[in-house]
């Protein structure tokens, strides 16, 4: 302790043997987006057919790990709901292909496939996240419809739907790349954006190529939807 300062008080308690993995898992509930999607983890296998009543939304099973995208964060939920509104009977019903730029665990791409998109491409800078997303694709029976690649491996292609849930500043920096991936008349969903100031900055960066900007909010985070000019 520093001379003249009172050392902090603390207590020591002995804990009995405990299965900490099971303890954490028991506290980690499934993620439910009402009327949209259920996200289950491996230890929830017995609850795959359970719900709060009525028809159950489709379910994904994810391996939680260090890859972003367990479905708990507001930005992930905003993106999933946005994709659902477009694909599940919406303007992009029957979409042939979508791009998830910054795909993490792959949850948004997998949701798009569940909602009717035929094919999904995930682009991710983290090799570990690529490994996790590929394993998740296998677990959900989507390995033949999902491809995960590093940015340097991505084949330039135009998509009807592009989703990027990263950070506002990175979205602005990636504007040329993201804009070029959206087909004329296609839709771009952007998230990882906090507050009004960041939303305005991102919209201004994409305004030359896009129109019909719309925002949806959750807990201070926003997803921006826009259509590529024809």
Short mmCIF file of C-alpha atoms in Angstrom, two decimals:
data_model
loop_
_atom_site.label_atom_id
_atom_site.label_comp_id
_atom_site.label_asym_id
_atom_site.label_seq_id
_atom_site.Cartn_x
_atom_site.Cartn_y
_atom_site.Cartn_z
CA UNK A 1 0.00 0.00 0.00
CA UNK A 2 1.10 3.58 -0.60
CA UNK A 3 2.26 5.29 2.58
CA UNK A 4 -0.61 7.11 4.24
CA UNK A 5 -3.34 5.28 2.27
CA UNK A 6 -5.68 2.71 3.76
CA UNK A 7 -5.50 -0.58 1.87
CA UNK A 8 -8.79 -1.73 0.29
CA UNK A 9 -10.94 -4.15 2.28
CA UNK A 10 -11.61 -7.58 0.82
CA UNK A 11 -12.95 -10.97 1.85
CA UNK A 12 -11.87 -14.44 0.85
CA UNK A 13 -14.53 -17.09 0.34
CA UNK A 14 -13.95 -20.73 -0.52
CA UNK A 15 -16.20 -22.05 -3.30
CA UNK A 16 -17.06 -25.68 -3.74
CA UNK A 17 -16.34 -27.56 -6.93
CA UNK A 18 -18.66 -26.36 -9.69
CA UNK A 19 -19.11 -27.04 -13.40
CA UNK A 20 -18.61 -23.47 -14.57
CA UNK A 21 -19.26 -24.31 -18.23
CA UNK A 22 -22.68 -25.76 -17.37
CA UNK A 23 -23.35 -22.79 -15.08
CA UNK A 24 -22.70 -20.28 -17.86
CA UNK A 25 -24.69 -22.31 -20.39
CA UNK A 26 -27.71 -22.55 -18.09
CA UNK A 27 -27.75 -18.75 -17.83
CA UNK A 28 -27.42 -18.26 -21.61
CA UNK A 29 -30.97 -18.42 -22.92
CA UNK A 30 -32.03 -18.78 -26.57
CA UNK A 31 -32.40 -15.50 -28.47
CA UNK A 32 -35.93 -14.96 -29.73
CA UNK A 33 -36.93 -12.28 -32.22
CA UNK A 34 -40.72 -12.48 -32.05
CA UNK A 35 -42.30 -13.62 -35.29
CA UNK A 36 -38.93 -13.61 -37.00
CA UNK A 37 -36.19 -15.95 -35.78
CA UNK A 38 -35.01 -18.10 -32.88
CA UNK A 39 -31.28 -18.52 -32.25
CA UNK A 40 -30.35 -21.61 -30.28
CA UNK A 41 -27.01 -22.83 -28.96
CA UNK A 42 -25.91 -26.47 -28.80
CA UNK A 43 -27.12 -26.99 -25.23
CA UNK A 44 -30.62 -25.83 -26.26
CA UNK A 45 -31.26 -28.88 -28.46
CA UNK A 46 -34.12 -29.99 -26.20
CA UNK A 47 -35.88 -26.63 -26.60
CA UNK A 48 -35.86 -26.58 -30.41
CA UNK A 49 -39.58 -27.30 -30.50
CA UNK A 50 -40.53 -25.07 -27.59
CA UNK A 51 -41.82 -21.53 -27.78
CA UNK A 52 -44.06 -18.98 -26.14
CA UNK A 53 -47.15 -20.27 -27.96
CA UNK A 54 -48.48 -20.16 -31.49
CA UNK A 55 -46.50 -20.89 -34.62
CA UNK A 56 -42.77 -20.89 -34.01
CA UNK A 57 -40.46 -18.79 -36.17
CA UNK A 58 -37.60 -20.63 -37.91
CA UNK A 59 -34.57 -21.52 -35.79
CA UNK A 60 -30.82 -21.36 -36.25
CA UNK A 61 -28.27 -23.20 -34.11
CA UNK A 62 -25.01 -21.35 -33.54
CA UNK A 63 -21.76 -22.32 -31.91
CA UNK A 64 -20.92 -19.35 -29.66
CA UNK A 65 -17.31 -18.34 -29.84
CA UNK A 66 -15.12 -15.31 -30.32
CA UNK A 67 -16.79 -14.50 -33.66
CA UNK A 68 -19.25 -11.59 -33.42
CA UNK A 69 -22.88 -12.43 -34.02
CA UNK A 70 -24.67 -14.53 -31.38
CA UNK A 71 -27.85 -12.59 -32.08
CA UNK A 72 -27.89 -10.82 -28.73
CA UNK A 73 -26.59 -7.42 -29.87
CA UNK A 74 -29.08 -4.80 -31.03
CA UNK A 75 -27.31 -4.29 -34.36
CA UNK A 76 -27.53 -8.00 -35.22
CA UNK A 77 -31.22 -8.05 -34.33
CA UNK A 78 -31.87 -4.92 -36.39
CA UNK A 79 -30.18 -6.48 -39.40
CA UNK A 80 -32.07 -9.77 -39.03
CA UNK A 81 -35.40 -7.97 -38.77
CA UNK A 82 -34.52 -5.83 -41.77
CA UNK A 83 -33.62 -8.89 -43.83
CA UNK A 84 -36.83 -10.62 -42.71
CA UNK A 85 -39.02 -7.71 -43.79
CA UNK A 86 -37.39 -7.71 -47.24
CA UNK A 87 -37.29 -11.45 -47.90
CA UNK A 88 -40.26 -12.98 -46.09
CA UNK A 89 -42.94 -11.84 -48.52
CA UNK A 90 -41.35 -8.42 -48.92
CA UNK A 91 -39.85 -6.57 -51.86
CA UNK A 92 -36.95 -9.01 -52.25
CA UNK A 93 -38.91 -12.26 -51.86
CA UNK A 94 -37.20 -14.93 -53.93
CA UNK A 95 -33.85 -13.11 -53.79
CA UNK A 96 -31.20 -15.04 -55.67
CA UNK A 97 -28.12 -13.98 -53.66
CA UNK A 98 -27.07 -11.71 -50.80
CA UNK A 99 -23.75 -10.45 -49.45
CA UNK A 100 -23.01 -10.22 -45.72
CA UNK A 101 -19.95 -7.95 -45.50
CA UNK A 102 -18.37 -8.39 -42.08
CA UNK A 103 -20.22 -11.65 -41.57
CA UNK A 104 -18.79 -12.76 -38.21
CA UNK A 105 -20.55 -15.96 -37.12
CA UNK A 106 -22.69 -15.86 -40.26
CA UNK A 107 -25.97 -15.30 -38.41
CA UNK A 108 -27.35 -12.63 -40.75
CA UNK A 109 -26.46 -14.64 -43.86
CA UNK A 110 -28.04 -17.78 -42.39
CA UNK A 111 -31.17 -15.84 -41.47
CA UNK A 112 -31.41 -14.63 -45.07
CA UNK A 113 -31.21 -18.23 -46.29
CA UNK A 114 -33.93 -19.26 -43.85
CA UNK A 115 -36.12 -16.40 -45.07
CA UNK A 116 -35.90 -17.54 -48.69
CA UNK A 117 -32.67 -16.24 -50.22
CA UNK A 118 -31.11 -18.91 -52.42
CA UNK A 119 -27.42 -18.17 -51.82
CA UNK A 120 -25.32 -16.12 -49.38
CA UNK A 121 -21.71 -14.92 -49.38
CA UNK A 122 -19.96 -13.86 -46.19
CA UNK A 123 -16.90 -11.61 -46.28
CA UNK A 124 -14.84 -11.38 -43.09
CA UNK A 125 -11.33 -10.24 -42.16
CA UNK A 126 -11.00 -12.60 -39.16
CA UNK A 127 -9.88 -16.12 -40.15
CA UNK A 128 -11.30 -17.54 -36.91
CA UNK A 129 -14.73 -16.06 -37.70
CA UNK A 130 -14.57 -17.64 -41.16
CA UNK A 131 -13.93 -21.02 -39.55
CA UNK A 132 -16.83 -20.54 -37.12
CA UNK A 133 -19.25 -19.45 -39.85
CA UNK A 134 -18.37 -22.42 -42.05
CA UNK A 135 -18.97 -24.79 -39.11
CA UNK A 136 -22.29 -23.07 -38.39
CA UNK A 137 -23.30 -23.47 -42.04
CA UNK A 138 -22.67 -27.21 -41.79
CA UNK A 139 -24.62 -27.48 -38.52
CA UNK A 140 -27.62 -25.76 -40.13
CA UNK A 141 -27.53 -27.73 -43.37
CA UNK A 142 -26.53 -24.65 -45.40
CA UNK A 143 -22.98 -25.50 -46.45
CA UNK A 144 -24.03 -25.85 -50.10
CA UNK A 145 -25.57 -22.36 -50.15
CA UNK A 146 -23.07 -20.36 -48.07
CA UNK A 147 -19.53 -19.29 -48.91
CA UNK A 148 -17.25 -17.43 -46.48
CA UNK A 149 -14.12 -15.66 -47.75
CA UNK A 150 -11.50 -13.09 -46.85
CA UNK A 151 -11.88 -9.68 -48.57
CA UNK A 152 -8.93 -10.47 -50.85
CA UNK A 153 -10.65 -13.68 -51.97
CA UNK A 154 -14.03 -12.12 -52.75
CA UNK A 155 -15.08 -12.23 -56.39
CA UNK A 156 -16.63 -8.85 -57.35
CA UNK A 157 -20.33 -9.43 -57.92
CA UNK A 158 -23.56 -7.46 -57.73
CA UNK A 159 -26.26 -8.57 -55.29
CA UNK A 160 -29.92 -7.77 -54.76
CA UNK A 161 -29.20 -7.45 -51.03
CA UNK A 162 -26.05 -6.35 -49.23
CA UNK A 163 -25.77 -6.17 -45.44
CA UNK A 164 -22.85 -4.61 -43.55
CA UNK A 165 -22.91 -4.52 -39.76
CA UNK A 166 -19.51 -3.09 -38.87
CA UNK A 167 -18.78 0.40 -37.47
CA UNK A 168 -19.89 3.78 -38.80
CA UNK A 169 -16.41 5.01 -39.67
CA UNK A 170 -15.54 1.75 -41.41
CA UNK A 171 -18.78 1.86 -43.37
CA UNK A 172 -17.86 5.30 -44.65
CA UNK A 173 -14.40 4.07 -45.64
CA UNK A 174 -15.92 1.07 -47.42
CA UNK A 175 -18.50 3.14 -49.31
CA UNK A 176 -16.96 2.56 -52.77
CA UNK A 177 -16.74 -1.21 -52.24
CA UNK A 178 -20.17 -1.64 -50.68
CA UNK A 179 -21.89 0.55 -53.24
CA UNK A 180 -20.35 -1.39 -56.11
CA UNK A 181 -21.71 -4.67 -54.70
CA UNK A 182 -25.37 -3.58 -54.78
CA UNK A 183 -27.20 -4.16 -58.06
CA UNK A 184 -29.27 -1.34 -59.55
CA UNK A 185 -32.53 -1.22 -57.61
CA UNK A 186 -31.07 -3.49 -54.94
CA UNK A 187 -31.10 -2.86 -51.19
CA UNK A 188 -28.30 -1.99 -48.79
CA UNK A 189 -28.64 -2.48 -45.02
CA UNK A 190 -26.04 -0.76 -42.85
CA UNK A 191 -25.61 -1.07 -39.08
CA UNK A 192 -23.03 -0.82 -36.33
CA UNK A 193 -24.16 2.82 -36.23
CA UNK A 194 -24.72 4.61 -32.93
CA UNK A 195 -26.87 7.71 -32.61
CA UNK A 196 -28.12 10.45 -34.89
CA UNK A 197 -24.73 11.97 -35.72
CA UNK A 198 -23.26 8.69 -37.01
CA UNK A 199 -26.45 7.90 -38.92
CA UNK A 200 -26.32 11.26 -40.68
CA UNK A 201 -22.62 10.78 -41.53
CA UNK A 202 -23.21 7.34 -43.05
CA UNK A 203 -26.24 8.48 -45.04
CA UNK A 204 -24.29 11.43 -46.43
CA UNK A 205 -21.50 9.12 -47.59
CA UNK A 206 -23.89 6.81 -49.46
CA UNK A 207 -26.34 9.44 -50.75
CA UNK A 208 -24.68 9.86 -54.19
CA UNK A 209 -25.50 6.25 -55.10
CA UNK A 210 -28.59 5.50 -53.01
CA UNK A 211 -32.10 6.81 -52.33
CA UNK A 212 -35.10 6.03 -50.14
CA UNK A 213 -33.15 6.04 -46.87
CA UNK A 214 -35.04 4.59 -43.90
CA UNK A 215 -33.95 4.04 -40.30
CA UNK A 216 -34.94 1.55 -37.61
CA UNK A 217 -33.73 2.00 -34.03
CA UNK A 218 -33.06 -0.24 -31.03
CA UNK A 219 -31.33 0.78 -27.80
CA UNK A 220 -29.62 3.75 -29.43
CA UNK A 221 -28.34 1.71 -32.40
CA UNK A 222 -29.71 2.10 -35.92
CA UNK A 223 -29.93 0.11 -39.13
CA UNK A 224 -30.16 2.17 -42.31
CA UNK A 225 -31.91 0.81 -45.40
CA UNK A 226 -31.48 2.35 -48.85
CA UNK A 227 -32.06 1.44 -52.51
CA UNK A 228 -29.37 1.62 -55.19
CA UNK A 229 -30.19 4.20 -57.84
CA UNK A 230 -31.02 2.71 -61.23
#
